[in-house]
mmCIF file of C-alpha atoms and ligand atoms in Angstrom:
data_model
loop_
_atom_site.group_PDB
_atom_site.id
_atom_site.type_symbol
_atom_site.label_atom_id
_atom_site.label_comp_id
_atom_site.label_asym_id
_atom_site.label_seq_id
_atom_site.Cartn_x
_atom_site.Cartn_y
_atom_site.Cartn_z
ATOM 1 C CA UNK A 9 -34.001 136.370 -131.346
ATOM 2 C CA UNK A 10 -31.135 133.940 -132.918
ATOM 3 C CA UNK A 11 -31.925 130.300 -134.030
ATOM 4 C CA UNK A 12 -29.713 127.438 -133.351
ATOM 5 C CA UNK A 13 -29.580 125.350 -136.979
ATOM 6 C CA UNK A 14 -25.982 124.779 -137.321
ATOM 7 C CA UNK A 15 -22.576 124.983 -134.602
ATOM 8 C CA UNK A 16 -20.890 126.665 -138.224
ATOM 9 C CA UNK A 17 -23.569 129.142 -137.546
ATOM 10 C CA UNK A 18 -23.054 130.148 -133.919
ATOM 11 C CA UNK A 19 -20.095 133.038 -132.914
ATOM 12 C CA UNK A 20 -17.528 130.883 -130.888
ATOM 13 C CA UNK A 21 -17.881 132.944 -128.247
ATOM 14 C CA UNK A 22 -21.626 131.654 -127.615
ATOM 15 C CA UNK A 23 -20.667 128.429 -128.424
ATOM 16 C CA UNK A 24 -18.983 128.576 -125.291
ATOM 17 C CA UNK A 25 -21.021 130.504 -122.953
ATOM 18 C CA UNK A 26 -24.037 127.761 -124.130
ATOM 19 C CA UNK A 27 -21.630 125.236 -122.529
ATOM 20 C CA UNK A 28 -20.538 127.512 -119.469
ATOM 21 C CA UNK A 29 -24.047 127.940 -118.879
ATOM 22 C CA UNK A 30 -25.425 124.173 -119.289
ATOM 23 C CA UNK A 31 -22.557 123.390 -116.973
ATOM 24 C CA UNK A 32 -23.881 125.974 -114.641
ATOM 25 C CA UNK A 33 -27.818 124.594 -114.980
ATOM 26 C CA UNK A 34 -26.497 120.694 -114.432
ATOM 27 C CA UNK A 35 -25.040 121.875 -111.172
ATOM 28 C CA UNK A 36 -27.703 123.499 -109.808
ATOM 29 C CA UNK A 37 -30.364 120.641 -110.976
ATOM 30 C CA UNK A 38 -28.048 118.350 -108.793
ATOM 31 C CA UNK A 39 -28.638 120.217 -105.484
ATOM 32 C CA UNK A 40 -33.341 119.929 -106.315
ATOM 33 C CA UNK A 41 -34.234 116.704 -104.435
ATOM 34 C CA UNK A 42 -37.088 115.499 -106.619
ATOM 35 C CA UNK A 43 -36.294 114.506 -110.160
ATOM 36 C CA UNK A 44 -39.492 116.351 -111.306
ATOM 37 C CA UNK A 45 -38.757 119.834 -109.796
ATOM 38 C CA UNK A 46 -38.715 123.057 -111.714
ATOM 39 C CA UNK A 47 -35.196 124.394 -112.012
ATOM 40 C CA UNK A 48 -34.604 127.711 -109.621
ATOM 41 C CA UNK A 49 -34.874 130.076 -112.592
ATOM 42 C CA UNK A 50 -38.295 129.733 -114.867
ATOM 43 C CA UNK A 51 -37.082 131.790 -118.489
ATOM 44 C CA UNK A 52 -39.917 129.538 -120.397
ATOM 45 C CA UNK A 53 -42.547 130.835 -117.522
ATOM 46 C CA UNK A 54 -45.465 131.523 -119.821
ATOM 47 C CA UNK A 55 -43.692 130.008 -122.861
ATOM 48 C CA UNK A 56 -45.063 127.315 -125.303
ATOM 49 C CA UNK A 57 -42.560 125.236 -127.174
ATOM 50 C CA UNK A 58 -43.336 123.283 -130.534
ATOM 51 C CA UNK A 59 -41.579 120.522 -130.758
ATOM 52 C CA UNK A 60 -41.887 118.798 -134.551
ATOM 53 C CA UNK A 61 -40.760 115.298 -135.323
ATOM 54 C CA UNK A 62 -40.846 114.121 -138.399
ATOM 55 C CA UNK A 63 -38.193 110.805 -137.900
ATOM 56 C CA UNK A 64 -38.682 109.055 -134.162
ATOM 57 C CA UNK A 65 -36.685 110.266 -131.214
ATOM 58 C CA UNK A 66 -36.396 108.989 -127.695
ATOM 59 C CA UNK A 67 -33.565 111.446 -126.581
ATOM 60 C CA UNK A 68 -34.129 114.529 -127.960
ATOM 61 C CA UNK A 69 -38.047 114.214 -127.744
ATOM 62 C CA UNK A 70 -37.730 113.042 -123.918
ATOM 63 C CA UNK A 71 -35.179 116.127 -123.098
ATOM 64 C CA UNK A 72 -36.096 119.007 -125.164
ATOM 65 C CA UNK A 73 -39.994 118.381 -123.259
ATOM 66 C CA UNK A 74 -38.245 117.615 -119.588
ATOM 67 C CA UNK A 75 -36.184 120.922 -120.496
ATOM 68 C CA UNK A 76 -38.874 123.172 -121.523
ATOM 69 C CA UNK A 77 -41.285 121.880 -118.251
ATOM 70 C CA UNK A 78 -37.960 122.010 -115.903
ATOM 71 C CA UNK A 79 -37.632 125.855 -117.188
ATOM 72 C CA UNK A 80 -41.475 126.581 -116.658
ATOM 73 C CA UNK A 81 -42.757 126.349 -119.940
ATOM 74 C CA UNK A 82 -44.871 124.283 -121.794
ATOM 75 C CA UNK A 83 -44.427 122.160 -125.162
ATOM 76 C CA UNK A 84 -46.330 120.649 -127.286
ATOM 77 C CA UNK A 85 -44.958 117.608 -129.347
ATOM 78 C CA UNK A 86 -45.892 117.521 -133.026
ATOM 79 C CA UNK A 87 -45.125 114.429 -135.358
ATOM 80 C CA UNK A 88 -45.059 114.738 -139.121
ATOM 81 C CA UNK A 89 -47.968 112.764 -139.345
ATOM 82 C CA UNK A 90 -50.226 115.074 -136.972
ATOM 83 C CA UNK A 91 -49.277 117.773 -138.656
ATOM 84 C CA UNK A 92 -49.734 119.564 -142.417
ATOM 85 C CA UNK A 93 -46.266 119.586 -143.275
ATOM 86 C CA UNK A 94 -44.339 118.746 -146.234
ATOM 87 C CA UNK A 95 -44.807 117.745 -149.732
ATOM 88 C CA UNK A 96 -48.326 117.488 -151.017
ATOM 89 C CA UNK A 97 -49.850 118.994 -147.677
ATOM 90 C CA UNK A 98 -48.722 122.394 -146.825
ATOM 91 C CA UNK A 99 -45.595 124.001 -146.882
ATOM 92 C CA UNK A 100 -43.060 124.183 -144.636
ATOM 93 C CA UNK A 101 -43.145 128.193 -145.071
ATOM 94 C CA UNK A 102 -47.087 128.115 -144.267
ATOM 95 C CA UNK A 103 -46.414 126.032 -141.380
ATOM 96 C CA UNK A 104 -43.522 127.810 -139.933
ATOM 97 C CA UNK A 105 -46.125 131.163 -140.103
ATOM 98 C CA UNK A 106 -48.476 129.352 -138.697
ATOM 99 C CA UNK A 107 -46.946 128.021 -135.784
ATOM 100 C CA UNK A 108 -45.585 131.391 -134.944
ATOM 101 C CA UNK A 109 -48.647 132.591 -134.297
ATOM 102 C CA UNK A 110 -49.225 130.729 -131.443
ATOM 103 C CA UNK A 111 -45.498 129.389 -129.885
ATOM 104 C CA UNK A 112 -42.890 131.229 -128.303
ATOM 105 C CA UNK A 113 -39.961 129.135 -129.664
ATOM 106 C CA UNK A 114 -39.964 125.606 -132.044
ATOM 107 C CA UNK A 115 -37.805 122.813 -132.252
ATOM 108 C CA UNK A 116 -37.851 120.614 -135.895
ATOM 109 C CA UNK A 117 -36.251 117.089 -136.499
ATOM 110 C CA UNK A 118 -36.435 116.844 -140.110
ATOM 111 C CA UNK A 119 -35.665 115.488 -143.606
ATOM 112 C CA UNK A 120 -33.580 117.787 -145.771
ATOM 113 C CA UNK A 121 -31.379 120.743 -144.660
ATOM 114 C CA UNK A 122 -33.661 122.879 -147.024
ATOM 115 C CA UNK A 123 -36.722 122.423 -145.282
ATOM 116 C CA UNK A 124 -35.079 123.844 -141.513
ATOM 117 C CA UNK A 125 -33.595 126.858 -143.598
ATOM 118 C CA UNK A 126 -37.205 127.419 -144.998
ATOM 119 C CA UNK A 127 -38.958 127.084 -141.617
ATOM 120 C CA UNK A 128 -36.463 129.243 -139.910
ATOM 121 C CA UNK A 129 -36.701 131.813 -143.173
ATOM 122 C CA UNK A 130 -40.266 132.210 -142.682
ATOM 123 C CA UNK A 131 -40.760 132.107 -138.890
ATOM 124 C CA UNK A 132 -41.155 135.045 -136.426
ATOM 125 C CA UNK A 133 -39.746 132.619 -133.577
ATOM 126 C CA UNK A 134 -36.743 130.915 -132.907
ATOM 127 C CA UNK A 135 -36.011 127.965 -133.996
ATOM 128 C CA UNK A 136 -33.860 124.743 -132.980
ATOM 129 C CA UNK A 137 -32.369 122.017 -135.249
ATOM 130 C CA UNK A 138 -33.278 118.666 -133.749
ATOM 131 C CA UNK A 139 -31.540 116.753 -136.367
ATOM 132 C CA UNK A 140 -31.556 117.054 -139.937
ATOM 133 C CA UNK A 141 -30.278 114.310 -142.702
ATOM 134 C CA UNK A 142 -26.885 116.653 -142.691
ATOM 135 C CA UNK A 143 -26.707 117.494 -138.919
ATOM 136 C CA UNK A 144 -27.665 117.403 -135.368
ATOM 137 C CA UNK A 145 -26.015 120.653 -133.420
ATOM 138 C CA UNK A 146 -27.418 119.743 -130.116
ATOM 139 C CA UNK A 147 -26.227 116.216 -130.267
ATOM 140 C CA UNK A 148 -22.600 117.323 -130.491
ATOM 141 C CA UNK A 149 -22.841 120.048 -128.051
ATOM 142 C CA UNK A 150 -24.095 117.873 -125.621
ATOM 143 C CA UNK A 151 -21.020 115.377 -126.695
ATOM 144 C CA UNK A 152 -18.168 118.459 -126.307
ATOM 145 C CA UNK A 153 -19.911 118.856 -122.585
ATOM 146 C CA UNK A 154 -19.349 115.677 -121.764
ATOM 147 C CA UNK A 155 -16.096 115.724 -123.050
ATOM 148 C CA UNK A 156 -14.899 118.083 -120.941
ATOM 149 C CA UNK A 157 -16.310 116.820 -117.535
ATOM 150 C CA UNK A 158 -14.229 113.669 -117.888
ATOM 151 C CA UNK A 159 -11.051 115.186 -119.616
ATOM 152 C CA UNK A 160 -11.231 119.246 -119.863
ATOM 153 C CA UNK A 161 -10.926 121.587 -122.500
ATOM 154 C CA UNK A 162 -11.417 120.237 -125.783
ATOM 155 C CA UNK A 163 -9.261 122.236 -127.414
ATOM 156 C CA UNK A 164 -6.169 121.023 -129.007
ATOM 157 C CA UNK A 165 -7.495 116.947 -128.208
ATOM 158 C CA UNK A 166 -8.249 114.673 -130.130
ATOM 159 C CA UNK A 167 -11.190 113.093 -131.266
ATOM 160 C CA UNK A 168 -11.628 110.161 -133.808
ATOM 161 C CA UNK A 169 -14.955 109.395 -135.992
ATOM 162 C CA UNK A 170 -15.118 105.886 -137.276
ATOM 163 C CA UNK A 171 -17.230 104.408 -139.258
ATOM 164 C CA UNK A 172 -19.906 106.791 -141.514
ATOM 165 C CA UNK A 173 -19.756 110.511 -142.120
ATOM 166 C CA UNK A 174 -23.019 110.764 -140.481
ATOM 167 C CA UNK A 175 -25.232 113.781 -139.533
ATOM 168 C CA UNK A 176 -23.657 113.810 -136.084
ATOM 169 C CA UNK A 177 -20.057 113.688 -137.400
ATOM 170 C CA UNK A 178 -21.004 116.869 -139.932
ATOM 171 C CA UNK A 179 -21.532 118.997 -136.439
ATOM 172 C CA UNK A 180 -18.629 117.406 -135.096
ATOM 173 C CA UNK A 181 -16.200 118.627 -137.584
ATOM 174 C CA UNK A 182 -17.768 121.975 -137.435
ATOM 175 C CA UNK A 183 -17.273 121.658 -133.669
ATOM 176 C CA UNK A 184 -13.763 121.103 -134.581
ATOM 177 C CA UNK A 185 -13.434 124.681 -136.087
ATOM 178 C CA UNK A 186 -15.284 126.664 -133.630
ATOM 179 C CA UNK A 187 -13.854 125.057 -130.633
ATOM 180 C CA UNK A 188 -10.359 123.988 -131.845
ATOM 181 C CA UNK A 189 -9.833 120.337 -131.721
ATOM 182 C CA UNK A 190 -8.439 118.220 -134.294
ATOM 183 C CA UNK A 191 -10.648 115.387 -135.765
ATOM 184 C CA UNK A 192 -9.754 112.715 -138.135
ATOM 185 C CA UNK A 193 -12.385 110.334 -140.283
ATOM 186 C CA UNK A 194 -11.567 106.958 -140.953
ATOM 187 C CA UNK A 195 -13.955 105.046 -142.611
ATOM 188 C CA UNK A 196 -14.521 103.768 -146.488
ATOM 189 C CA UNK A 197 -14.533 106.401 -149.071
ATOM 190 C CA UNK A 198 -17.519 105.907 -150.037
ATOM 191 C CA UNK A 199 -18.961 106.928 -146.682
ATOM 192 C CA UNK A 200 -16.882 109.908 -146.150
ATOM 193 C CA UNK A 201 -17.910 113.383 -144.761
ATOM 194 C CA UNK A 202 -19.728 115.638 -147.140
ATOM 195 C CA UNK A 203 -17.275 117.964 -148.781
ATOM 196 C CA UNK A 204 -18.487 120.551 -148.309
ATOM 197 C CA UNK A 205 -18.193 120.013 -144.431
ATOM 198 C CA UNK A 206 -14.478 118.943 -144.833
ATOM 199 C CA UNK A 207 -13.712 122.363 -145.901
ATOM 200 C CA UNK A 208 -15.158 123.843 -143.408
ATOM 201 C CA UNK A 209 -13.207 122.031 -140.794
ATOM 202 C CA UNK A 210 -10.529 122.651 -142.997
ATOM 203 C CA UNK A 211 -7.213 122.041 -141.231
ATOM 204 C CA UNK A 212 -9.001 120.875 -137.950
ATOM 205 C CA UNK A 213 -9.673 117.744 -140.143
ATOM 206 C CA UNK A 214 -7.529 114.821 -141.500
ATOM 207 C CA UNK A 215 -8.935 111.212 -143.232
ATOM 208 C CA UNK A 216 -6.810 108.305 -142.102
ATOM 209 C CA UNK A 217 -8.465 104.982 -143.820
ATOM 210 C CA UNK A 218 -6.421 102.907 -141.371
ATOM 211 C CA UNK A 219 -8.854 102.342 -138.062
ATOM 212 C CA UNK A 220 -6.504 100.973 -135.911
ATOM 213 C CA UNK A 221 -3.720 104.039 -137.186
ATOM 214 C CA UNK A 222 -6.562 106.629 -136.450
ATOM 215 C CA UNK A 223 -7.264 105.838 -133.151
ATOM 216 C CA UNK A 224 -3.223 105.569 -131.602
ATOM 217 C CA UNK A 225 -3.449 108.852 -129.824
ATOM 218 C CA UNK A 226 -7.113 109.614 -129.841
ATOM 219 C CA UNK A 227 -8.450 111.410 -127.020
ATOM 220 C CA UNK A 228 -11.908 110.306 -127.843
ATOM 221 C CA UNK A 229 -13.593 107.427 -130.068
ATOM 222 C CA UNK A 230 -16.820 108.504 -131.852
ATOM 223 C CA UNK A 231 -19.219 106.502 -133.848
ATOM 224 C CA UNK A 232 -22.765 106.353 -134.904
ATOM 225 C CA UNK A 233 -25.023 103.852 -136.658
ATOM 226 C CA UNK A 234 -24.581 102.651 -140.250
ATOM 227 C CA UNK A 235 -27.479 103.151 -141.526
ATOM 228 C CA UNK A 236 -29.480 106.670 -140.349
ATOM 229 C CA UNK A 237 -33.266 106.877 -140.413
ATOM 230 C CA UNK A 238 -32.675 108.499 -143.686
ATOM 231 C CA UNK A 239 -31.025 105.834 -145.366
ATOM 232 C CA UNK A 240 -33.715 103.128 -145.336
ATOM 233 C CA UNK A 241 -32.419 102.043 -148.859
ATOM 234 C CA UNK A 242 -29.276 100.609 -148.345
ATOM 235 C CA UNK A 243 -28.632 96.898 -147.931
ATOM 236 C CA UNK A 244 -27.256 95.470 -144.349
ATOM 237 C CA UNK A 245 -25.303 92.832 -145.808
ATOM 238 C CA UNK A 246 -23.642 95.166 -148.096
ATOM 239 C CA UNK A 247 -23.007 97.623 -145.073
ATOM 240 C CA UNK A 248 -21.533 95.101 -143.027
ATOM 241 C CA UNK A 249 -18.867 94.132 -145.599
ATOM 242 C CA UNK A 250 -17.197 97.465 -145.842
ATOM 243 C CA UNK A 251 -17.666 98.875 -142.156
ATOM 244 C CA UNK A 252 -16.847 95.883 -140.256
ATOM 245 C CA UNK A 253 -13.357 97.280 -140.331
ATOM 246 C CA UNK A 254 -14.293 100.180 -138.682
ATOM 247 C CA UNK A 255 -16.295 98.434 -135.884
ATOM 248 C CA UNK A 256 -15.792 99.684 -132.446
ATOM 249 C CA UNK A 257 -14.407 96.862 -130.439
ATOM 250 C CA UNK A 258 -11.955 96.055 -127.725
ATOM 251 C CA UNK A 259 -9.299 95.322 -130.027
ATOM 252 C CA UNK A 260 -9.688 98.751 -131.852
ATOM 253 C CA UNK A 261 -9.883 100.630 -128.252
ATOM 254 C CA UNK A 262 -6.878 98.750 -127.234
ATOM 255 C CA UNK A 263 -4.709 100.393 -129.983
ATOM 256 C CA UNK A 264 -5.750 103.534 -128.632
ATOM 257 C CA UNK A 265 -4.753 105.551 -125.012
ATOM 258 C CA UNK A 266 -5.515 104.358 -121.745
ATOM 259 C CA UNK A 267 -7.683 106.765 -121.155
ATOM 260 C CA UNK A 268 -9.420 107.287 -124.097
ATOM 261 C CA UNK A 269 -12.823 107.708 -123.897
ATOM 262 C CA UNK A 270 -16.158 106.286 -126.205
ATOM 263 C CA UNK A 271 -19.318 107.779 -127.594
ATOM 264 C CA UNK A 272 -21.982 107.343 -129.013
ATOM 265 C CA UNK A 273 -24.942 109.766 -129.836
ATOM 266 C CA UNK A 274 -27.103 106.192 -129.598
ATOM 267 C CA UNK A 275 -29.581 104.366 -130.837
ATOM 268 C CA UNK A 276 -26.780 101.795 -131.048
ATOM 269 C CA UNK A 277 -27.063 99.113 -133.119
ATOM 270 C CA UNK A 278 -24.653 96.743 -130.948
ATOM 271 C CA UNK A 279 -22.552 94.779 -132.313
ATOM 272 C CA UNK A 280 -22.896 96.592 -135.778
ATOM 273 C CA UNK A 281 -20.496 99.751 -135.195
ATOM 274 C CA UNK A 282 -19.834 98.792 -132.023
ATOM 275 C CA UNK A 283 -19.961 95.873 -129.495
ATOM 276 C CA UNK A 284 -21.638 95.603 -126.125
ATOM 277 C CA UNK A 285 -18.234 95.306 -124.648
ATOM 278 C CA UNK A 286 -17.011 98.451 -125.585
ATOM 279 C CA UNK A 287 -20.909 100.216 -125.165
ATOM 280 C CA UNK A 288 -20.990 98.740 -121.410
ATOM 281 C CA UNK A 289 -17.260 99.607 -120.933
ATOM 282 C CA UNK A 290 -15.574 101.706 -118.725
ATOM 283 C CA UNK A 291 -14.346 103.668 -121.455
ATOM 284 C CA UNK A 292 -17.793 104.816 -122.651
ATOM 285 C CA UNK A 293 -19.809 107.692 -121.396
ATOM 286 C CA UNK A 294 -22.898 106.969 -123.823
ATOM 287 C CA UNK A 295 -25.719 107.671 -121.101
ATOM 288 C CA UNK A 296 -23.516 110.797 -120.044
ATOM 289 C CA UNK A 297 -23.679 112.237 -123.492
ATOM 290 C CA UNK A 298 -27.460 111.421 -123.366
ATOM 291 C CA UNK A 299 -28.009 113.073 -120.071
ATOM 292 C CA UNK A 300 -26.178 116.271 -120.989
ATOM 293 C CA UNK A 301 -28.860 116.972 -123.894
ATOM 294 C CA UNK A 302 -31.372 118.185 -121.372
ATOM 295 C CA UNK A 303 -28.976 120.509 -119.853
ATOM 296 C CA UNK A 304 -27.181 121.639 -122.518
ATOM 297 C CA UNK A 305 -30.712 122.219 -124.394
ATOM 298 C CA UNK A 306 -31.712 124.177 -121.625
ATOM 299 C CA UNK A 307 -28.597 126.658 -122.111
ATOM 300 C CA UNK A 308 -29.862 126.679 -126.380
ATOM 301 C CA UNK A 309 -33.072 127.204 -124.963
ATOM 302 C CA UNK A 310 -32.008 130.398 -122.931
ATOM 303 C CA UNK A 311 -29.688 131.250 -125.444
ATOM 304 C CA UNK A 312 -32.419 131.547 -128.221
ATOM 305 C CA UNK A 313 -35.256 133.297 -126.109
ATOM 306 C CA UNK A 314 -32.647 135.771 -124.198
ATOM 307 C CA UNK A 315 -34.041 139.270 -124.666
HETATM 308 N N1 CP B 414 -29.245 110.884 -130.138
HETATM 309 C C1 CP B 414 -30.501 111.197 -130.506
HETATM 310 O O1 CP B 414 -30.778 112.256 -131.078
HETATM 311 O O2 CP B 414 -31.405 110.245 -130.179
HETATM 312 P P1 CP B 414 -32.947 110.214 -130.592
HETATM 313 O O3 CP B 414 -33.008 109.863 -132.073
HETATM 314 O O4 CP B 414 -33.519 109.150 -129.732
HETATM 315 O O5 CP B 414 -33.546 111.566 -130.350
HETATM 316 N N1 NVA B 415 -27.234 109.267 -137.691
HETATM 317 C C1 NVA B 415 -28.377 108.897 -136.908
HETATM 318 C C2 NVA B 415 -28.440 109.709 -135.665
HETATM 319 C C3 NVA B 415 -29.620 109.410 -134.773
HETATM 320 C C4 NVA B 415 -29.653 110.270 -133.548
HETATM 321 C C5 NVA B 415 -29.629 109.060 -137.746
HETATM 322 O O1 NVA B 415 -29.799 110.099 -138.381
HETATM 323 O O2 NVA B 415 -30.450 108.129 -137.772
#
């Protein structure tokens, strides 16, 4: 049974029928009455997910348990710090074993890419990337989903990152190879996209250090936080300095379309990459992107345990 640890990982053609399918799921969760209901097909009846958290989550915490109960199964949640896992405790490989001795699927939100590829190396069971340092999968597929509700295919728009070369905008230029939308960076050099990543998206991807250039015919706006749970070292003040260029804001959307839309993968930290205006606009679709993780989770979900 495939894992889902990166979107440069999955055939394009899956990629897809993930998104035809949480499309499919959202629709049919619309017509249950009760918020709480089981969805009309159970595929985790008599499953047990292990979800792992080593950084805090609301989002993907709250949705990847409301999926897995929604779809019949059970989960159990697992922080770092309940857990044996990691350096000086036990390793991840030991874990991984472990845990597949006893769940049917596991979900892991941690540090370094290396520790995901060792879990999934060394267990029997599939496993989801919940966010690592270098990428979060489910975050962007969630984002290309609600994408197309509001403006259709993807393919051939244009979306705009601003700001830092997060984790989230590594899976967004990879999401600009598999499903064929161009993407450009702007923010300071020193916070651009991992190399490494850029050639992947290869000619999908252009920088543009100008903000308010960037965004002119943008189909979409995307930012994310300036600092990331992993970066606890660097200064605000000195963040602030350099990015404040690249802040969100009315006058930035103005520059852009009419109907260009905003996201965000949130936590926001408002008025830092972006302002409450634009946030609480009628441009954003921030709570949209946020609902769409538990049904797009429930298509990786399905995708990863199909027989
Ligand atoms: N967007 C996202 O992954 O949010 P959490 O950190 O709250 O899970
Ligand atoms: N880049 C952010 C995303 C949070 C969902 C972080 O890693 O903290």
């Amino acid at each position: 049974m495939p894992d889902f640890l990166e979107i440069s990982q999955v055939d394009s053609f899956d990629l897809r029928a993930i998104l035809e399918e949480a499309i499919a799921i959202k629709a049919k969760r619309r017509l249950l009455s009760s918020r709480g209901a089981l969805d009309p097909e159970l595929p985790m009846q008599n499953h047990v997910a292990a979800l792992i958290f080593e950084k805090p989550s609301t989002r993907t915490r709250m949705s990847f348990d409301v999926a897995v109960r929604q779809l019949g199964g059970q989960s159990i949640l697992l922080s770092g710090a309940d857990i044996h896992l990691g350096a000086g405790s036990e390793t991840v490989s030991d874990t991984a074993r472990v845990i597949s001795r006893y769940a049917d699927i596991a979900m892991i939100r941690t540090f370094k890419p290396e520790s995901l590829k060792e879990f999934a190396a060394a267990a029997d069971i599939p496993l989801i990337n919940g966010l690592t340092d270098q990428s979060h999968p489910c975050q962007v597929m969630a984002d290309i989903m609600t994408f197309e509700e509001f403006r259709g295919p993807i393919e051939g728009r244009h979306v705009v990152w601003m700001g830092v070369g997060s984790n989230v905008c590594h899976s967004f230029i990879e999401a600009a190879a598999q499903f064929k939308f161009k993407l450009t960076f702007s923010g300071p050099d020193q916070f651009a996209p991992a190399a490494s990543v850029l050639r992947y998206g290869g000619s999908n991807v252009s920088l543009e250090s100008n903000p308010m250039m960037a965004v002119k015919d943008a189909d979409l706006i995307v930012t994310d936080v300036w600092k990331s749970m992993h970066d606890a070292a660097v200064s605000d003040a000195a963040l602030r300095d350099v990015l404040l260029p690249y802040q969100v804001n009315e006058n930035l959307m103005a520059a852009s379309q009419k109907d260009t839309l905003f996201m965000h993968c949130l936590p926001a930290h408002r008025e830092e990459e972006v302002t409450s205006s634009v946030l609480d606009g009628k441009k954003s679709v921030v709570f949209d992107e946020a609902e769409n993780r538990l049904h797009v989770q429930k298509a990786i979900l399905k995708w990863c345990l199909r027989p």
